[in-house]
């Protein structure tokens, strides 16, 4: 189980045996022997492997299923960041030195540092942290009727805005709705005045 998990995590994180070995201070053949079940890493190295992939040693040894979900969620976040970077003028390479975890590679070692990195990334790209972690999505069942194509495009643009810009738009919409209600109420008031 250990060798299989090391190999799965290495491939999920797009690392070669040499690259993983380099991070651990061992040669490629050592990593290969672990993955093939010929040998096993010592306890310190096992802890380092767990740290690199953001999993527990229990998970590596086949004892923990919950970490798999965390790893998948982090990989989803890193994919979302990559898409955000592709649509931004800001270079993702400028972001990397600001981060404390390997979140861009799809894993992390410390949950508090992970949260700090989410805020850093959100600030860097000018979006909300909820957007980065995949907050609540607008779904058809929420509104009953599916949005038409144009409305969906507007909604997608709105969701890509940072929180300050969203607040400005929401504030303007509230003003317009208030004016609309006033205008709709005006003829009713005129009728009441004329009736008196």
XYZ file of C-alpha atoms in Angstrom:
196
model
C 0.000 0.000 0.000
C 2.804 2.440 0.894
C 4.565 2.140 -2.465
C 1.295 2.466 -4.346
C 0.322 5.610 -2.436
C 3.731 7.239 -2.945
C 3.513 6.548 -6.671
C -0.092 7.863 -6.909
C 0.743 11.058 -5.027
C 3.922 11.609 -7.038
C 2.035 11.297 -10.328
C -0.882 13.449 -9.121
C 1.621 16.169 -8.329
C 3.436 15.780 -11.653
C 6.765 14.834 -10.078
C 9.278 12.410 -11.532
C 11.018 9.918 -9.272
C 14.153 12.046 -9.595
C 12.306 15.226 -8.557
C 10.758 13.546 -5.522
C 14.115 12.012 -4.649
C 15.724 15.446 -4.871
C 13.183 16.881 -2.417
C 13.925 14.007 -0.026
C 17.685 13.878 -0.518
C 17.673 10.392 -2.071
C 18.368 9.054 -5.555
C 15.754 8.051 -8.145
C 16.433 4.336 -7.600
C 15.508 4.645 -3.916
C 12.130 6.169 -4.797
C 11.631 3.412 -7.382
C 12.378 0.726 -4.790
C 9.784 2.237 -2.407
C 7.148 2.386 -5.139
C 7.824 -1.220 -6.157
C 7.682 -2.462 -2.557
C 11.324 -3.576 -2.544
C 12.147 -1.319 0.409
C 10.453 1.236 2.652
C 11.486 4.713 3.758
C 12.545 5.190 7.373
C 10.211 7.031 9.750
C 11.819 10.454 9.212
C 11.648 10.103 5.432
C 8.080 8.846 5.674
C 7.173 11.985 7.626
C 8.909 14.130 4.969
C 6.975 12.392 2.177
C 3.715 13.014 4.046
C 4.688 16.663 4.484
C 5.545 17.131 0.797
C 2.188 15.742 -0.329
C 0.114 17.283 2.476
C -1.119 13.940 3.776
C -0.687 12.025 7.012
C 1.678 9.124 7.485
C -1.429 7.084 8.301
C -2.742 7.822 4.839
C 0.562 6.742 3.259
C 0.372 3.503 5.210
C -3.249 2.964 4.137
C -4.946 3.933 7.405
C -6.650 7.265 6.582
C -9.277 7.961 3.902
C -10.156 11.540 4.896
C -6.884 13.028 3.655
C -7.661 11.912 0.095
C -10.631 14.290 0.057
C -8.461 17.176 1.322
C -5.879 16.450 -1.359
C -8.541 16.416 -4.079
C -10.023 19.688 -2.810
C -6.597 21.308 -2.852
C -6.004 20.043 -6.383
C -9.342 21.604 -7.428
C -8.193 24.883 -5.896
C -4.863 24.765 -7.743
C -6.742 24.116 -11.009
C -8.994 27.116 -10.299
C -5.924 29.281 -9.645
C -4.357 28.145 -12.930
C -7.517 29.136 -14.826
C -7.572 32.484 -13.036
C -3.910 33.060 -13.933
C -4.594 32.212 -17.577
C -7.216 34.995 -17.753
C -5.163 37.559 -15.846
C -2.427 39.949 -16.869
C -0.546 39.082 -13.678
C 2.182 36.472 -14.029
C 1.746 33.447 -11.773
C 5.544 33.325 -11.391
C 5.320 36.616 -9.442
C 2.871 34.937 -7.072
C 4.977 31.857 -6.244
C 7.517 33.616 -3.955
C 4.635 35.010 -1.861
C 3.261 31.576 -0.961
C 4.177 29.449 2.055
C 2.786 26.101 0.814
C 2.779 24.069 -2.397
C -0.824 25.028 -3.102
C -0.109 25.685 -6.787
C 1.037 22.077 -7.090
C -2.120 20.804 -5.419
C -0.961 20.059 -1.877
C -0.099 21.763 1.397
C 1.472 20.846 4.698
C -0.079 23.252 7.198
C -3.748 24.249 7.239
C -3.109 27.715 8.734
C -0.462 28.467 6.097
C -2.848 27.111 3.458
C -5.522 29.625 4.537
C -2.928 32.408 4.522
C -1.994 31.462 0.951
C -5.659 31.584 -0.102
C -5.843 35.209 1.124
C -2.545 36.032 -0.615
C -3.765 34.590 -3.918
C -7.132 36.362 -3.619
C -5.373 39.702 -3.021
C -2.903 39.069 -5.841
C -5.624 38.468 -8.432
C -8.181 40.841 -6.931
C -10.858 38.248 -6.231
C -12.531 36.997 -3.063
C -11.123 34.081 -1.104
C -14.499 32.343 -1.582
C -13.891 32.460 -5.331
C -10.489 30.774 -4.875
C -11.790 27.967 -2.685
C -14.864 27.471 -4.861
C -17.528 29.058 -2.729
C -21.248 28.748 -3.343
C -22.044 28.304 -7.009
C -25.096 29.748 -8.705
C -27.114 26.749 -9.826
C -30.287 26.443 -11.835
C -32.195 24.777 -9.006
C -31.456 27.765 -6.749
C -33.499 30.056 -8.958
C -36.000 27.622 -10.449
C -35.491 28.794 -14.034
C -32.221 28.421 -15.899
C -30.490 31.670 -16.800
C -30.430 32.566 -20.472
C -27.061 32.775 -22.209
C -26.636 36.545 -21.864
C -27.636 36.549 -18.176
C -25.193 33.689 -17.534
C -22.366 35.686 -19.167
C -23.142 38.701 -16.969
C -23.253 36.477 -13.900
C -19.879 34.904 -14.786
C -18.296 38.356 -15.180
C -19.812 39.481 -11.858
C -18.411 36.398 -10.071
C -14.912 37.169 -11.372
C -14.936 40.657 -9.832
C -13.281 41.315 -6.500
C -15.453 42.014 -3.451
C -15.088 45.821 -3.641
C -16.273 45.932 -7.247
C -19.137 43.565 -6.443
C -20.193 45.880 -3.591
C -20.162 48.892 -5.937
C -22.366 47.101 -8.455
C -24.757 45.873 -5.762
C -24.966 49.424 -4.333
C -25.764 50.865 -7.778
C -28.395 48.185 -8.335
C -30.039 49.029 -4.998
C -30.189 52.730 -5.975
C -31.767 51.876 -9.330
C -34.343 49.585 -7.710
C -35.181 52.290 -5.165
C -35.696 54.843 -7.970
C -37.810 52.340 -9.911
C -40.030 51.706 -6.879
C -40.379 55.467 -6.355
C -41.410 55.958 -9.972
C -43.872 53.072 -9.781
C -45.358 54.484 -6.580
C -45.592 58.050 -7.962
C -48.688 57.537 -10.179
C -50.464 55.848 -7.254
C -49.742 58.868 -5.007
C -50.989 61.242 -7.727
C -54.254 59.301 -7.985
C -54.718 59.443 -4.203
C -54.061 63.240 -4.162
C -56.527 63.824 -6.984
C -59.155 61.711 -5.213
C -58.871 63.827 -2.023
